[in-house]
Amino acid sequence: MPDDSANALRGGATPRPLGTPFNLSEVVVGLQRDGNACLFPNAPGPPVRIAGLTVGAPLMTRPAPHAGEMHPDGDELLFVVSGRVAVLLEEPGSHRALELRPGQALVVPRGVWHRVLPKEPSQLVHITPGPGGEHRPLPGAA
């Protein structure tokens, strides 16, 4: 069964059926701790929160509409399929900017604030732990 909290965050969106091909840049896959998977549209707004992992491969042409994110439930895997991105990491006592190119990956440690900035049109696969997560608003955002 899909996680009801994920449905609520997507405005009651109905999970897509399993067992049919789909474009991973258009959906977010929820891999729940009970072993079930569900698919949700990759839409603007708050991210899907799954008690397990979310997997997506968004096409990025501009920075995310937030000033950073943090995942308290586990490490996040980022893998660059195409393009080039900078990943800004806010670690205790330091800030680092790492550039990732196609075929490169990065594990963002649990609890580390980070932001992904595309340097050119890019596609990035993320495997994100949940259900917790925090986002910082952009300066001047409501």
mmCIF file of C-alpha atoms in Angstrom:
data_model
loop_
_atom_site.group_PDB
_atom_site.id
_atom_site.type_symbol
_atom_site.label_atom_id
_atom_site.label_comp_id
_atom_site.label_asym_id
_atom_site.label_seq_id
_atom_site.Cartn_x
_atom_site.Cartn_y
_atom_site.Cartn_z
ATOM 1 C CA MET A 1 0.000 0.000 0.000
ATOM 2 C CA PRO A 2 1.297 3.497 -0.769
ATOM 3 C CA ASP A 3 2.316 5.707 2.131
ATOM 4 C CA ASP A 4 -0.720 7.947 2.834
ATOM 5 C CA SER A 5 1.514 10.824 3.939
ATOM 6 C CA ALA A 6 3.077 10.874 0.471
ATOM 7 C CA ASN A 7 -0.386 11.100 -1.072
ATOM 8 C CA ALA A 8 -1.283 13.979 1.224
ATOM 9 C CA LEU A 9 1.840 15.917 0.270
ATOM 10 C CA ARG A 10 1.006 15.539 -3.402
ATOM 11 C CA GLY A 11 -2.480 16.890 -2.939
ATOM 12 C CA GLY A 12 -4.063 13.439 -2.998
ATOM 13 C CA ALA A 13 -2.239 12.307 -6.154
ATOM 14 C CA THR A 14 -2.946 8.704 -7.025
ATOM 15 C CA PRO A 15 0.133 6.489 -7.331
ATOM 16 C CA ARG A 16 0.787 5.263 -10.874
ATOM 17 C CA PRO A 17 0.339 1.550 -11.605
ATOM 18 C CA LEU A 18 3.338 -0.744 -11.297
ATOM 19 C CA GLY A 19 4.381 -3.250 -13.966
ATOM 20 C CA THR A 20 4.429 -0.740 -16.842
ATOM 21 C CA PRO A 21 7.373 1.260 -18.254
ATOM 22 C CA PHE A 22 7.768 4.863 -17.127
ATOM 23 C CA ASN A 23 10.176 7.768 -17.498
ATOM 24 C CA LEU A 24 12.152 8.218 -14.262
ATOM 25 C CA SER A 25 12.558 11.941 -14.996
ATOM 26 C CA GLU A 26 8.765 12.325 -14.732
ATOM 27 C CA VAL A 27 8.081 10.327 -11.560
ATOM 28 C CA VAL A 28 9.425 9.698 -8.091
ATOM 29 C CA VAL A 29 9.561 6.062 -7.013
ATOM 30 C CA GLY A 30 8.868 5.311 -3.376
ATOM 31 C CA LEU A 31 10.599 2.142 -2.166
ATOM 32 C CA GLN A 32 8.866 1.564 1.139
ATOM 33 C CA ARG A 33 10.394 -0.284 4.078
ATOM 34 C CA ASP A 34 7.767 -3.018 3.725
ATOM 35 C CA GLY A 35 9.161 -3.848 0.259
ATOM 36 C CA ASN A 36 6.376 -2.227 -1.766
ATOM 37 C CA ALA A 37 7.013 0.388 -4.444
ATOM 38 C CA CYS A 38 4.772 3.231 -5.562
ATOM 39 C CA LEU A 39 5.150 5.864 -8.277
ATOM 40 C CA PHE A 40 4.178 9.522 -7.921
ATOM 41 C CA PRO A 41 4.325 12.370 -10.453
ATOM 42 C CA ASN A 42 7.484 14.478 -10.186
ATOM 43 C CA ALA A 43 5.623 17.724 -9.525
ATOM 44 C CA PRO A 44 6.497 21.112 -8.036
ATOM 45 C CA GLY A 45 5.934 21.509 -4.344
ATOM 46 C CA PRO A 46 6.966 19.604 -1.267
ATOM 47 C CA PRO A 47 8.797 16.345 -1.981
ATOM 48 C CA VAL A 48 7.166 12.968 -1.541
ATOM 49 C CA ARG A 49 7.971 11.616 1.937
ATOM 50 C CA ILE A 50 8.203 7.833 2.034
ATOM 51 C CA ALA A 51 9.113 5.679 5.038
ATOM 52 C CA GLY A 52 11.929 4.114 3.034
ATOM 53 C CA LEU A 53 13.700 5.499 -0.042
ATOM 54 C CA THR A 54 12.640 7.834 -2.825
ATOM 55 C CA VAL A 55 14.319 7.489 -6.204
ATOM 56 C CA GLY A 56 14.151 10.026 -8.997
ATOM 57 C CA ALA A 57 16.116 11.279 -11.986
ATOM 58 C CA PRO A 58 15.064 14.882 -12.530
ATOM 59 C CA LEU A 59 16.242 16.926 -15.473
ATOM 60 C CA MET A 60 17.815 20.028 -13.941
ATOM 61 C CA THR A 61 18.125 23.292 -15.839
ATOM 62 C CA ARG A 62 18.091 25.601 -12.804
ATOM 63 C CA PRO A 63 18.715 25.313 -9.070
ATOM 64 C CA ALA A 64 16.077 23.761 -6.832
ATOM 65 C CA PRO A 65 13.564 26.247 -5.377
ATOM 66 C CA HIS A 66 15.142 26.027 -1.920
ATOM 67 C CA ALA A 67 18.403 27.083 -0.276
ATOM 68 C CA GLY A 68 19.411 23.597 0.804
ATOM 69 C CA GLU A 69 18.139 20.348 2.216
ATOM 70 C CA MET A 70 19.052 17.848 4.899
ATOM 71 C CA HIS A 71 18.038 14.211 5.432
ATOM 72 C CA PRO A 72 18.068 13.038 9.074
ATOM 73 C CA ASP A 73 17.021 9.445 8.264
ATOM 74 C CA GLY A 74 20.137 8.357 6.367
ATOM 75 C CA ASP A 75 22.717 9.044 3.679
ATOM 76 C CA GLU A 76 21.608 10.220 0.218
ATOM 77 C CA LEU A 77 23.156 8.961 -3.028
ATOM 78 C CA LEU A 78 23.535 11.404 -5.936
ATOM 79 C CA PHE A 79 24.597 10.108 -9.386
ATOM 80 C CA VAL A 80 25.113 12.343 -12.434
ATOM 81 C CA VAL A 81 23.769 10.843 -15.664
ATOM 82 C CA SER A 82 24.461 13.864 -17.895
ATOM 83 C CA GLY A 83 25.630 17.439 -17.584
ATOM 84 C CA ARG A 84 27.596 18.894 -14.713
ATOM 85 C CA VAL A 85 26.492 19.887 -11.203
ATOM 86 C CA ALA A 86 28.047 21.478 -8.148
ATOM 87 C CA VAL A 87 27.070 20.016 -4.789
ATOM 88 C CA LEU A 88 27.476 22.438 -1.900
ATOM 89 C CA LEU A 89 28.038 20.647 1.418
ATOM 90 C CA GLU A 90 27.743 22.368 4.810
ATOM 91 C CA GLU A 91 29.740 20.132 7.096
ATOM 92 C CA PRO A 92 30.556 20.959 10.721
ATOM 93 C CA GLY A 93 33.179 23.694 10.606
ATOM 94 C CA SER A 94 33.447 23.877 6.810
ATOM 95 C CA HIS A 95 31.654 24.414 3.530
ATOM 96 C CA ARG A 96 32.705 22.538 0.401
ATOM 97 C CA ALA A 97 31.693 22.708 -3.252
ATOM 98 C CA LEU A 98 32.219 19.520 -5.249
ATOM 99 C CA GLU A 99 31.755 19.279 -9.008
ATOM 100 C CA LEU A 100 30.248 16.076 -10.386
ATOM 101 C CA ARG A 101 30.347 15.007 -14.025
ATOM 102 C CA PRO A 102 28.570 12.171 -15.873
ATOM 103 C CA GLY A 103 29.226 8.812 -14.246
ATOM 104 C CA GLN A 104 30.300 10.329 -10.934
ATOM 105 C CA ALA A 105 28.406 9.836 -7.690
ATOM 106 C CA LEU A 106 28.465 11.269 -4.203
ATOM 107 C CA VAL A 107 27.091 10.009 -0.906
ATOM 108 C CA VAL A 108 25.817 12.945 1.142
ATOM 109 C CA PRO A 109 26.096 11.912 4.804
ATOM 110 C CA ARG A 110 23.039 11.815 7.043
ATOM 111 C CA GLY A 111 22.258 15.207 8.534
ATOM 112 C CA VAL A 112 24.531 17.257 6.229
ATOM 113 C CA TRP A 113 22.912 20.311 4.663
ATOM 114 C CA HIS A 114 23.492 20.389 0.913
ATOM 115 C CA ARG A 115 22.355 22.009 -2.317
ATOM 116 C CA VAL A 116 22.702 20.852 -5.926
ATOM 117 C CA LEU A 117 23.388 23.544 -8.527
ATOM 118 C CA PRO A 118 23.376 22.557 -12.209
ATOM 119 C CA LYS A 119 26.293 24.090 -14.129
ATOM 120 C CA GLU A 120 24.542 23.161 -17.397
ATOM 121 C CA PRO A 121 21.395 21.158 -18.202
ATOM 122 C CA SER A 122 21.864 17.954 -16.210
ATOM 123 C CA GLN A 123 20.168 14.746 -15.167
ATOM 124 C CA LEU A 124 20.825 13.498 -11.662
ATOM 125 C CA VAL A 125 19.631 10.276 -10.036
ATOM 126 C CA HIS A 126 18.932 10.603 -6.331
ATOM 127 C CA ILE A 127 18.225 7.880 -3.804
ATOM 128 C CA THR A 128 16.928 9.707 -0.764
ATOM 129 C CA PRO A 129 16.116 8.298 2.695
ATOM 130 C CA GLY A 130 12.861 9.177 4.382
ATOM 131 C CA PRO A 131 10.435 9.976 5.667
ATOM 132 C CA GLY A 132 12.171 12.937 7.345
ATOM 133 C CA GLY A 133 13.755 15.836 5.540
ATOM 134 C CA GLU A 134 14.153 19.573 5.864
ATOM 135 C CA HIS A 135 14.410 22.350 3.289
ATOM 136 C CA ARG A 136 15.604 25.930 3.812
ATOM 137 C CA PRO A 137 13.637 28.636 2.029
ATOM 138 C CA LEU A 138 15.408 30.892 -0.428
ATOM 139 C CA PRO A 139 16.187 34.361 0.940
ATOM 140 C CA GLY A 140 13.158 36.581 0.415
ATOM 141 C CA ALA A 141 10.805 33.620 -0.100
ATOM 142 C CA ALA A 142 7.591 33.538 1.864
#
